[in-house]
CSV table of C-alpha atoms in Angstrom, one decimal:
chain,number,residue,atom,x,y,z
A,1403,MET,CA,-6.1,9.9,-9.4
A,1404,TYR,CA,-4.4,12.7,-7.4
A,1405,ARG,CA,-0.8,13.7,-8.1
A,1406,HIS,CA,0.5,14.8,-4.7
A,1407,GLY,CA,3.5,12.6,-4.3
A,1408,LEU,CA,4.2,8.9,-3.5
A,1409,GLY,CA,0.8,7.9,-2.1
A,1410,ASP,CA,-2.8,7.0,-2.9
A,1411,CYS,CA,-5.8,9.2,-3.1
A,1412,LEU,CA,-8.5,8.3,-5.7
A,1413,LEU,CA,-11.9,9.8,-6.2
A,1414,VAL,CA,-14.4,7.6,-8.0
A,1415,ARG,CA,-17.7,9.1,-9.2
A,1416,LEU,CA,-20.5,6.8,-10.3
A,1417,ALA,CA,-23.2,8.5,-12.4
A,1418,ARG,CA,-26.8,8.1,-11.3
A,1419,ASP,CA,-30.0,8.9,-13.2
A,1420,GLY,CA,-31.6,12.1,-12.0
A,1421,ASP,CA,-29.3,12.5,-9.1
A,1422,ARG,CA,-25.8,13.7,-8.2
A,1423,ASP,CA,-22.9,11.3,-8.6
A,1424,PHE,CA,-22.2,8.6,-6.0
A,1425,ASN,CA,-18.8,9.7,-4.6
A,1426,ILE,CA,-16.2,7.2,-3.4
A,1427,LEU,CA,-12.9,8.3,-1.9
A,1428,ILE,CA,-10.3,5.6,-1.7
A,1429,ASP,CA,-7.4,6.4,0.7
A,1430,CYS,CA,-5.7,9.7,1.2
A,1431,GLY,CA,-2.0,9.7,2.1
A,1432,VAL,CA,1.5,10.6,1.2
A,1433,ILE,CA,4.8,9.0,2.2
A,1434,LEU,CA,6.8,10.3,5.2
A,1435,GLY,CA,9.5,12.8,4.2
A,1436,THR,CA,7.4,14.4,1.4
A,1437,LYS,CA,8.2,18.2,1.2
A,1438,ASP,CA,5.2,20.3,2.2
A,1439,ALA,CA,3.1,17.2,2.9
A,1440,ARG,CA,0.4,18.9,4.8
A,1441,ALA,CA,-0.1,21.6,2.2
A,1442,LYS,CA,-0.2,19.1,-0.6
A,1443,ILE,CA,-2.8,16.9,1.1
A,1444,ASN,CA,-4.9,19.9,2.0
A,1445,ALA,CA,-4.9,21.0,-1.7
A,1446,VAL,CA,-6.1,17.5,-2.6
A,1447,MET,CA,-8.9,17.6,-0.1
A,1448,GLU,CA,-10.0,21.1,-1.1
A,1449,ASN,CA,-10.4,19.8,-4.6
A,1450,VAL,CA,-12.3,16.7,-3.3
A,1451,VAL,CA,-14.7,19.1,-1.5
A,1452,ALA,CA,-15.1,21.2,-4.7
A,1453,GLU,CA,-15.7,18.1,-6.9
A,1454,THR,CA,-18.2,16.4,-4.6
A,1455,GLY,CA,-20.0,19.2,-2.9
A,1456,ASN,CA,-18.5,18.1,0.4
A,1457,VAL,CA,-20.3,14.7,0.2
A,1458,ILE,CA,-18.5,11.4,0.3
A,1459,ASP,CA,-21.0,8.6,0.0
A,1460,LEU,CA,-18.4,5.9,0.6
A,1461,LEU,CA,-15.0,6.4,2.3
A,1462,VAL,CA,-12.6,3.5,1.8
A,1463,LEU,CA,-9.4,3.0,3.9
A,1464,THR,CA,-7.5,0.1,2.3
A,1465,HIS,CA,-4.7,-0.5,4.9
A,1466,ALA,CA,-2.7,1.2,7.6
A,1467,HIS,CA,0.2,2.6,5.8
A,1468,GLY,CA,1.0,6.3,5.9
A,1469,ASP,CA,1.1,6.8,2.1
A,1470,HIS,CA,-2.6,5.7,2.2
A,1471,VAL,CA,-3.9,7.3,5.4
A,1472,SER,CA,-1.7,10.3,6.5
A,1473,GLY,CA,-4.3,12.7,5.0
A,1474,PHE,CA,-6.8,11.8,7.7
A,1475,LEU,CA,-4.5,13.6,10.1
A,1476,GLN,CA,-2.8,16.2,7.8
A,1477,ALA,CA,-6.2,17.4,6.5
A,1478,GLU,CA,-8.3,16.3,9.6
A,1479,ALA,CA,-10.2,19.6,9.7
A,1480,ILE,CA,-11.5,19.1,6.2
A,1481,PHE,CA,-12.3,15.5,6.8
A,1482,ARG,CA,-14.2,16.3,10.0
A,1483,LYS,CA,-16.5,18.7,7.9
A,1484,LEU,CA,-17.3,16.1,5.2
A,1485,GLU,CA,-20.7,14.6,5.0
A,1486,VAL,CA,-19.7,10.9,5.0
A,1487,GLY,CA,-22.3,8.2,4.2
A,1488,GLN,CA,-20.3,5.1,5.3
A,1489,VAL,CA,-16.7,4.0,5.9
A,1490,TRP,CA,-15.2,0.7,4.7
A,1491,MET,CA,-12.1,-1.0,6.0
A,1492,ALA,CA,-10.7,-4.5,5.7
A,1493,TRP,CA,-11.7,-7.1,8.3
A,1494,THR,CA,-8.1,-7.0,9.5
A,1495,GLU,CA,-8.8,-3.6,11.1
A,1496,ASP,CA,-11.8,-4.9,13.1
A,1497,PRO,CA,-10.9,-4.8,16.8
A,1498,ASP,CA,-13.5,-7.4,17.6
A,1499,ASP,CA,-12.3,-9.9,15.0
A,1500,SER,CA,-10.3,-12.6,16.8
A,1501,PHE,CA,-8.5,-13.7,13.6
A,1502,ALA,CA,-7.5,-10.1,13.0
A,1503,LYS,CA,-6.2,-9.8,16.5
A,1504,SER,CA,-4.1,-13.0,16.0
A,1505,LEU,CA,-2.3,-11.4,13.1
A,1506,LEU,CA,-1.3,-8.2,14.9
A,1507,ASP,CA,-3.6,-5.9,16.9
A,1508,ALA,CA,-3.3,-2.2,16.8
A,1509,ARG,CA,-1.3,-1.9,20.0
A,1510,GLY,CA,1.1,-4.6,18.8
A,1511,ARG,CA,1.6,-2.8,15.5
A,1512,ARG,CA,2.3,0.5,17.2
A,1513,GLY,CA,4.7,-1.1,19.7
A,1514,ALA,CA,6.5,-3.0,16.9
A,1515,VAL,CA,7.0,0.2,14.9
A,1516,ASP,CA,8.3,2.1,18.0
A,1517,ALA,CA,10.7,-0.7,18.8
A,1518,LEU,CA,12.0,-0.9,15.2
A,1519,GLN,CA,12.5,2.8,15.0
A,1520,ALA,CA,14.6,2.7,18.1
A,1521,VAL,CA,16.7,-0.2,16.7
A,1522,ALA,CA,17.2,1.7,13.5
A,1523,GLY,CA,18.6,4.6,15.4
A,1524,GLN,CA,20.9,2.4,17.5
A,1525,MET,CA,22.2,0.7,14.4
A,1526,GLN,CA,23.0,3.9,12.6
A,1527,ALA,CA,24.8,5.2,15.7
A,1528,ALA,CA,26.8,2.0,15.9
A,1529,GLY,CA,28.0,2.5,12.3
A,1530,ASP,CA,25.7,0.1,10.5
A,1531,ALA,CA,24.1,2.9,8.5
A,1532,ALA,CA,22.9,0.8,5.6
A,1533,ALA,CA,20.8,-1.6,7.6
A,1534,GLY,CA,19.6,1.2,9.9
A,1535,GLU,CA,18.5,3.3,7.0
A,1536,LYS,CA,16.7,0.3,5.5
A,1537,ILE,CA,14.7,-0.3,8.7
A,1538,ALA,CA,14.0,3.4,9.0
A,1539,GLY,CA,12.8,3.6,5.4
A,1540,LEU,CA,10.4,0.8,5.9
A,1541,MET,CA,9.1,2.4,9.1
A,1542,ASP,CA,8.3,5.5,7.1
A,1543,PHE,CA,5.2,3.7,5.9
A,1544,PHE,CA,3.9,3.9,9.5
A,1545,GLY,CA,4.8,7.5,10.2
A,1546,ILE,CA,3.1,10.8,9.3
A,1547,ASP,CA,4.6,14.2,8.5
A,1548,ASP,CA,3.5,17.6,9.9
A,1549,VAL,CA,1.4,16.1,12.7
A,1550,PRO,CA,3.3,16.7,16.0
A,1551,PHE,CA,1.5,14.3,18.4
A,1552,GLY,CA,-0.5,11.1,18.2
A,1553,ALA,CA,-3.0,9.7,20.5
A,1554,ALA,CA,-0.3,8.4,22.9
A,1555,GLY,CA,1.4,11.8,23.0
A,1556,GLY,CA,4.3,10.7,20.8
A,1557,ARG,CA,4.9,10.8,17.1
A,1558,ALA,CA,1.7,10.5,15.1
A,1559,THR,CA,1.3,7.2,13.5
A,1560,THR,CA,-1.0,5.4,11.1
A,1561,GLU,CA,-3.0,4.1,14.0
A,1562,ASP,CA,-4.1,7.6,14.8
A,1563,ALA,CA,-5.1,8.2,11.2
A,1564,VAL,CA,-7.1,4.9,11.1
A,1565,GLN,CA,-9.0,6.0,14.3
A,1566,VAL,CA,-9.9,9.4,12.7
A,1567,ALA,CA,-11.4,7.5,9.7
A,1568,ARG,CA,-13.4,5.3,12.1
A,1569,GLU,CA,-14.8,8.3,13.8
A,1570,LEU,CA,-16.0,9.8,10.4
A,1571,ALA,CA,-18.5,6.9,10.0
A,1572,PRO,CA,-22.1,7.6,11.1
A,1573,GLU,CA,-23.4,5.3,13.7
A,1574,GLY,CA,-23.8,1.8,12.2
A,1575,LYS,CA,-22.1,2.8,9.0
A,1576,LEU,CA,-18.6,1.4,9.6
A,1577,LEU,CA,-18.1,-1.8,7.7
A,1578,TYR,CA,-15.2,-4.2,8.0
A,1579,CYS,CA,-15.2,-6.0,4.7
A,1580,LYS,CA,-14.6,-9.6,3.9
A,1581,PRO,CA,-13.8,-11.2,0.5
A,1582,GLY,CA,-16.9,-12.6,-1.2
A,1583,GLN,CA,-19.4,-10.6,0.9
A,1584,ASP,CA,-22.6,-9.6,-0.8
A,1585,PRO,CA,-22.1,-7.1,-3.6
A,1586,TYR,CA,-23.0,-3.6,-2.7
A,1587,ARG,CA,-25.0,-1.6,-5.2
A,1588,PRO,CA,-24.9,2.2,-4.6
A,1589,PRO,CA,-28.5,3.5,-4.7
A,1590,GLY,CA,-29.3,4.6,-8.3
A,1591,ALA,CA,-25.9,3.8,-9.7
A,1592,LYS,CA,-25.4,1.3,-12.5
A,1593,ALA,CA,-22.6,-0.5,-10.8
A,1594,ARG,CA,-21.9,-2.8,-7.9
A,1595,ILE,CA,-18.9,-3.1,-5.6
A,1596,MET,CA,-17.3,-6.5,-4.9
A,1597,VAL,CA,-14.6,-7.3,-2.3
A,1598,LEU,CA,-11.8,-9.5,-3.4
A,1599,GLY,CA,-9.3,-9.2,-0.5
A,1600,PRO,CA,-7.7,-9.5,1.9
A,1601,PRO,CA,-7.9,-13.2,2.4
A,1602,ARG,CA,-8.9,-14.8,5.7
A,1603,ASP,CA,-6.0,-17.1,5.4
A,1604,HIS,CA,-2.9,-16.8,7.6
A,1605,ASP,CA,-0.5,-18.3,5.1
A,1606,LEU,CA,-1.7,-16.1,2.2
A,1607,ILE,CA,-1.4,-12.9,4.2
A,1608,ARG,CA,2.1,-13.9,5.1
A,1609,LYS,CA,3.0,-14.7,1.5
A,1610,SER,CA,4.4,-11.3,0.4
A,1611,THR,CA,7.1,-12.3,-2.1
A,1612,PRO,CA,7.1,-14.4,-5.3
A,1613,SER,CA,7.9,-18.1,-5.2
A,1614,LYS,CA,11.5,-18.8,-5.9
A,1615,LYS,CA,11.0,-21.7,-8.3
A,1616,ALA,CA,8.1,-20.3,-10.3
A,1617,PRO,CA,7.8,-16.5,-9.6
A,1618,GLU,CA,4.2,-15.3,-10.0
A,1619,THR,CA,5.3,-11.7,-10.6
A,1620,PHE,CA,7.4,-9.9,-13.2
A,1621,ASP,CA,11.1,-10.6,-13.4
A,1622,MET,CA,13.4,-8.3,-11.4
A,1623,ALA,CA,16.5,-9.9,-12.9
A,1624,PHE,CA,16.2,-7.6,-15.9
A,1625,ASP,CA,16.4,-4.6,-13.6
A,1626,ALA,CA,19.5,-5.7,-11.5
A,1627,PRO,CA,22.6,-3.6,-11.9
A,1628,ALA,CA,25.4,-5.3,-14.0
A,1629,GLY,CA,28.9,-5.8,-12.9
A,1630,GLY,CA,28.8,-7.9,-9.8
A,1631,PRO,CA,26.8,-8.3,-6.6
A,1632,PRO,CA,24.8,-5.5,-5.1
A,1633,PRO,CA,26.7,-2.9,-3.1
A,1634,GLY,CA,27.6,-4.1,0.3
A,1635,ILE,CA,27.7,-7.8,-0.3
A,1636,GLU,CA,31.4,-7.9,-0.6
A,1637,GLY,CA,32.0,-4.7,1.4
A,1638,ARG,CA,32.9,-4.0,5.0
A,1639,PRO,CA,30.2,-4.7,7.6
A,1640,PHE,CA,31.1,-1.4,9.3
A,1641,SER,CA,32.3,2.1,8.2
A,1642,PRO,CA,36.1,2.5,8.3
A,1643,LEU,CA,35.5,5.1,10.9
A,1644,PHE,CA,34.7,2.3,13.4
A,1645,THR,CA,37.5,-0.2,12.4
A,1646,ILE,CA,40.7,-1.0,14.3
A,1647,PRO,CA,44.0,-1.8,12.5
A,1648,LEU,CA,44.6,-5.6,12.4
A,1649,ASP,CA,47.9,-5.4,14.4
A,1650,VAL,CA,46.2,-3.4,17.2
A,1651,ALA,CA,43.2,-5.7,17.2
A,1652,ARG,CA,45.4,-8.8,17.7
A,1653,ALA,CA,47.1,-7.1,20.6
A,1654,GLU,CA,43.8,-6.3,22.3
A,1655,VAL,CA,42.0,-9.7,21.8
A,1656,LYS,CA,42.1,-10.4,25.6
A,1657,PHE,CA,40.5,-7.0,26.3
A,1658,PHE,CA,37.6,-7.8,24.0
A,1659,GLN,CA,37.2,-11.3,25.4
A,1660,ASP,CA,37.1,-9.9,29.0
A,1661,ASN,CA,34.8,-7.0,28.3
A,1662,TYR,CA,32.5,-7.8,25.3
A,1663,TRP,CA,32.3,-11.5,24.4
A,1664,ASN,CA,30.0,-13.8,26.4
A,1665,GLN,CA,29.8,-11.4,29.3
A,1666,ALA,CA,27.0,-11.3,31.9
A,1667,GLY,CA,26.5,-9.2,35.0
A,1668,ALA,CA,28.1,-5.8,35.2
A,1669,SER,CA,29.7,-6.1,31.8
A,1670,GLY,CA,26.7,-7.6,30.1
A,1671,TRP,CA,25.6,-4.2,28.7
A,1672,ARG,CA,28.7,-4.2,26.5
A,1673,GLY,CA,27.6,-7.2,24.6
A,1674,ILE,CA,26.3,-6.6,21.1
A,1675,ASP,CA,23.3,-8.9,20.3
A,1676,ASP,CA,22.8,-10.1,16.7
A,1677,VAL,CA,19.8,-7.9,16.3
A,1678,GLY,CA,20.6,-6.3,13.0
A,1679,SER,CA,19.5,-8.9,10.6
A,1680,SER,CA,16.6,-10.1,12.7
A,1681,ALA,CA,15.3,-6.5,13.1
A,1682,LEU,CA,15.6,-5.9,9.4
A,1683,ASP,CA,13.8,-9.1,8.6
A,1684,PHE,CA,11.0,-8.2,11.0
A,1685,ALA,CA,10.7,-4.7,9.6
A,1686,ILE,CA,10.3,-6.1,6.1
A,1687,LYS,CA,7.8,-8.6,7.3
A,1688,LEU,CA,5.7,-6.0,9.2
A,1689,ASP,CA,5.7,-3.8,6.1
A,1690,ASN,CA,4.8,-6.7,3.7
A,1691,ASP,CA,2.1,-8.2,6.0
A,1692,THR,CA,0.4,-4.8,6.3
A,1693,ASN,CA,0.4,-4.5,2.5
A,1694,ASN,CA,-1.2,-7.9,2.2
A,1695,THR,CA,-4.1,-6.8,4.5
A,1696,SER,CA,-5.1,-4.4,1.7
A,1697,LEU,CA,-8.8,-4.1,1.0
A,1698,VAL,CA,-9.2,-4.9,-2.7
A,1699,LEU,CA,-12.3,-3.7,-4.5
A,1700,ALA,CA,-13.7,-4.5,-8.0
A,1701,ILE,CA,-16.4,-2.1,-9.2
A,1702,GLU,CA,-18.4,-3.9,-11.9
A,1703,LEU,CA,-20.3,-1.6,-14.3
A,1704,ASP,CA,-23.7,-2.5,-15.6
A,1705,GLY,CA,-24.2,-2.8,-19.3
A,1706,PRO,CA,-22.8,-5.1,-22.1
A,1707,GLY,CA,-19.2,-3.9,-21.7
A,1708,ASP,CA,-16.7,-4.8,-24.3
A,1709,GLY,CA,-17.6,-8.5,-24.1
A,1710,GLY,CA,-21.4,-8.2,-24.7
A,1711,GLY,CA,-24.1,-9.6,-22.4
A,1712,ASP,CA,-24.1,-9.9,-18.6
A,1713,ALA,CA,-20.8,-11.7,-18.7
A,1714,GLY,CA,-19.3,-8.7,-20.5
A,1715,ARG,CA,-19.6,-6.2,-17.8
A,1716,ASP,CA,-16.5,-4.0,-17.4
A,1717,VAL,CA,-14.6,-3.8,-14.2
A,1718,LEU,CA,-12.6,-1.1,-12.4
A,1719,LEU,CA,-10.0,-2.8,-10.2
A,1720,PHE,CA,-8.4,-1.1,-7.2
A,1721,ALA,CA,-5.7,-3.4,-5.8
A,1722,ALA,CA,-4.3,-1.0,-3.1
A,1723,ASP,CA,-0.9,-2.4,-2.1
A,1724,ALA,CA,-1.9,-6.1,-2.3
A,1725,GLN,CA,1.1,-8.4,-2.7
A,1726,VAL,CA,1.4,-12.0,-3.8
A,1727,GLY,CA,-0.7,-13.9,-1.3
A,1728,ASN,CA,-3.6,-11.4,-1.5
A,1729,TRP,CA,-3.6,-11.7,-5.3
A,1730,LEU,CA,-3.5,-15.5,-5.2
A,1731,SER,CA,-6.5,-15.7,-3.0
A,1732,TRP,CA,-8.8,-14.1,-5.5
A,1733,LYS,CA,-9.2,-17.3,-7.5
A,1734,ASP,CA,-11.1,-18.8,-4.6
A,1735,VAL,CA,-13.5,-15.9,-4.2
A,1736,LYS,CA,-17.0,-16.5,-5.7
A,1737,TRP,CA,-20.4,-15.0,-5.6
A,1738,THR,CA,-23.2,-17.6,-6.1
A,1739,ARG,CA,-25.8,-16.1,-8.4
A,1740,PRO,CA,-25.5,-12.6,-7.0
A,1741,GLU,CA,-28.7,-10.5,-7.2
A,1742,GLY,CA,-30.6,-13.5,-8.6
A,1743,GLU,CA,-28.5,-13.9,-11.7
A,1744,ALA,CA,-28.4,-17.1,-13.7
A,1745,SER,CA,-24.7,-17.7,-13.2
A,1746,ASP,CA,-22.0,-17.3,-10.5
A,1747,VAL,CA,-19.3,-14.6,-10.6
A,1748,GLU,CA,-15.7,-15.6,-9.8
A,1749,GLY,CA,-12.8,-13.4,-8.7
A,1750,LEU,CA,-10.6,-14.1,-11.7
A,1751,ASP,CA,-13.5,-13.3,-14.0
A,1752,LEU,CA,-13.5,-9.8,-12.6
A,1753,VAL,CA,-9.8,-9.5,-13.2
A,1754,ARG,CA,-10.2,-10.6,-16.8
A,1755,ARG,CA,-12.9,-8.0,-17.4
A,1756,THR,CA,-10.8,-5.1,-16.0
A,1757,ILE,CA,-10.7,-2.0,-18.1
A,1758,VAL,CA,-9.1,0.3,-15.5
A,1759,TYR,CA,-6.5,-1.0,-13.1
A,1760,LYS,CA,-5.1,1.0,-10.2
A,1761,VAL,CA,-1.6,-0.5,-10.1
A,1762,GLY,CA,-0.8,-2.4,-6.9
A,1763,HIS,CA,1.8,-1.0,-4.6
A,1764,HIS,CA,3.1,1.7,-6.9
A,1765,GLY,CA,4.3,-0.8,-9.4
A,1766,SER,CA,6.6,-2.8,-7.1
A,1767,HIS,CA,8.2,-6.2,-7.8
A,1768,ASN,CA,6.0,-8.1,-5.4
A,1769,ALA,CA,2.6,-6.8,-6.6
A,1770,THR,CA,0.7,-7.4,-9.9
A,1771,LEU,CA,0.8,-11.1,-10.7
A,1772,LYS,CA,2.0,-11.7,-14.3
A,1773,ASP,CA,-0.7,-14.1,-15.4
A,1774,TYR,CA,-3.4,-11.9,-13.9
A,1775,LEU,CA,-2.3,-8.8,-15.8
A,1776,LEU,CA,-1.9,-10.7,-19.0
A,1777,SER,CA,-5.5,-12.0,-18.7
A,1778,MET,CA,-6.8,-8.3,-18.7
A,1779,GLU,CA,-7.5,-8.4,-22.4
A,1780,ARG,CA,-9.8,-5.4,-22.2
A,1781,LEU,CA,-7.5,-3.2,-20.2
A,1782,ARG,CA,-7.6,0.4,-21.4
A,1783,ILE,CA,-5.9,2.4,-18.7
A,1784,ALA,CA,-3.5,1.6,-15.8
A,1785,LEU,CA,-3.2,4.2,-13.0
A,1786,ASN,CA,0.0,4.3,-11.0
A,1787,PRO,CA,0.2,6.8,-8.1
A,1788,VAL,CA,4.0,6.8,-8.0
A,1789,ASP,CA,6.8,9.3,-7.5
A,1790,GLU,CA,10.0,7.6,-8.7
A,1791,VAL,CA,12.3,10.3,-7.4
A,1792,MET,CA,10.9,10.0,-3.9
A,1793,ALA,CA,11.1,6.2,-4.1
A,1794,GLY,CA,14.8,6.6,-5.1
A,1795,LYS,CA,15.4,8.8,-2.1
A,1796,LYS,CA,14.0,6.0,0.1
A,1797,HIS,CA,16.3,3.5,-1.7
A,1798,TRP,CA,13.3,1.6,-3.1
A,1799,ASP,CA,15.1,1.1,-6.4
A,1800,HIS,CA,12.4,-1.1,-8.0
A,1801,ILE,CA,9.5,1.2,-7.5
A,1802,PRO,CA,8.3,1.2,-10.2
A,1803,LEU,CA,9.7,-2.1,-11.6
A,1804,PRO,CA,10.7,-1.5,-15.2
A,1805,SER,CA,9.7,-4.9,-16.5
A,1806,LEU,CA,6.2,-4.4,-15.0
A,1807,GLU,CA,6.0,-1.0,-16.5
A,1808,GLU,CA,6.8,-2.3,-19.9
A,1809,ALA,CA,4.1,-5.0,-19.6
A,1810,LEU,CA,1.6,-2.4,-18.4
A,1811,ARG,CA,2.3,-0.1,-21.4
A,1812,LYS,CA,1.8,-3.1,-23.7
A,1813,GLN,CA,-1.3,-4.3,-22.0
A,1814,ALA,CA,-3.2,-1.0,-21.5
A,1815,LYS,CA,-4.7,-0.1,-24.9
A,1816,GLU,CA,-4.9,3.6,-24.1
A,1817,ALA,CA,-2.2,4.5,-21.6
A,1818,LEU,CA,-0.2,3.8,-18.4
A,1819,VAL,CA,-0.9,7.0,-16.4
A,1820,ARG,CA,1.8,7.7,-13.8
A,1821,ALA,CA,1.2,10.4,-11.3
A,1822,ASP,CA,4.8,11.7,-11.7
A,1823,GLU,CA,4.7,12.0,-15.5
A,1824,ASN,CA,3.3,14.9,-17.5
A,1825,GLY,CA,1.8,14.8,-20.9
A,1826,VAL,CA,0.0,11.5,-20.8
A,1827,LYS,CA,-2.4,11.4,-23.7
A,1828,GLY,CA,-5.6,9.5,-24.2
A,1829,ASP,CA,-9.2,10.0,-25.4
A,1830,ASP,CA,-10.5,9.4,-21.9
A,1831,ILE,CA,-7.8,11.2,-20.0
A,1832,VAL,CA,-7.6,14.8,-18.7
A,1833,GLU,CA,-4.4,16.2,-17.2
A,1834,ASP,CA,-4.3,18.8,-14.4
A,1835,PRO,CA,-1.3,19.6,-12.2
A,1836,LEU,CA,-3.2,18.2,-9.2
A,1837,PHE,CA,-4.8,15.1,-10.8
A,1838,TYR,CA,-5.4,12.9,-13.8
A,1839,GLU,CA,-9.1,12.4,-14.6
A,1840,VAL,CA,-10.2,9.3,-16.4
A,1841,THR,CA,-13.7,8.9,-17.8
A,1842,VAL,CA,-15.1,5.5,-18.8
């Protein structure tokens, strides 16, 4: 797990008898606003080249957020020189998939991001700084630092990065993955890769937050500030800079009635639409829905594992940024006697046999289902590619969620490894300023 900031980049190497490792690179990105982003990503990719001999057998792009894909542009020159065997993306990125198009096609996503960025600027200029900053912060997931121009000549976006990843695939080696598809066994490796998500279910992809009556995730109430409602709930809707004394406002009511309220025609431009809350709601939805399109992989290792026998095979679980609906869908994923085995393999069984878990969505409140984590009785190491300081700068005050972190530390027998923490100890863990290396 690389330690370049708030973003995912994971290099998985599967041993093979009499051959070099089978190299898997899962995502490469860092959040917009990261200092020296291009230099940090290039340092990561230079290490990837050194570790792999410039060969990536499987390149995985989990979803179109900048903190997962920015590197395809920031280190494009290095990526273009890689020897890539195949590229995997989720079915939601397939331009020929009608269901994927019905969710939000690439042009629609780019247009939505552009529109929301414009609204954020207008709201900040109008004095509603808090909501404007919130929208702008969410849109940071779709922007990329240190890349001046995208395909359309404007600001580079995640769509440009996704396109670069597509172009890295040799002819016929770009796969849009679906849950439950046939397991993939890398040649010579004692492991197989199984796809758990995203679900091909509209409602589950749209379900990004926990249920109110019976929340599936860890409790955020323990992390709420004491002493009253959150800031702004009882505060002024606008900065005092833009307010008018009450006696003056009363004297000018007719002016506002004539020029701002319910006006059409020449004065219509003065009217202020109630776009703030709807724009913020849409920005949150766009961000969450993209997270829920995350490609989720389980790498099942051959051998008896900690449980003994075929049913005891250990699992490495890579949940990307999957949120509630994506997680819930795994219980319905099944492989019927894969590779001629005597029994079926079910999604939740893979979760239960997890020994290494890449923490979903940097440890946020709406990823990592409580019951699923508590079922990981073999869990040895949890990996969280988080930067809490950067998350705080973005006003993401619950990344990582303390109650989830506490549960991860209890559940993981060896360690919770955070990218932003030094000195994590473990028999299977090696620390470097650029990465944490885990061997299982």
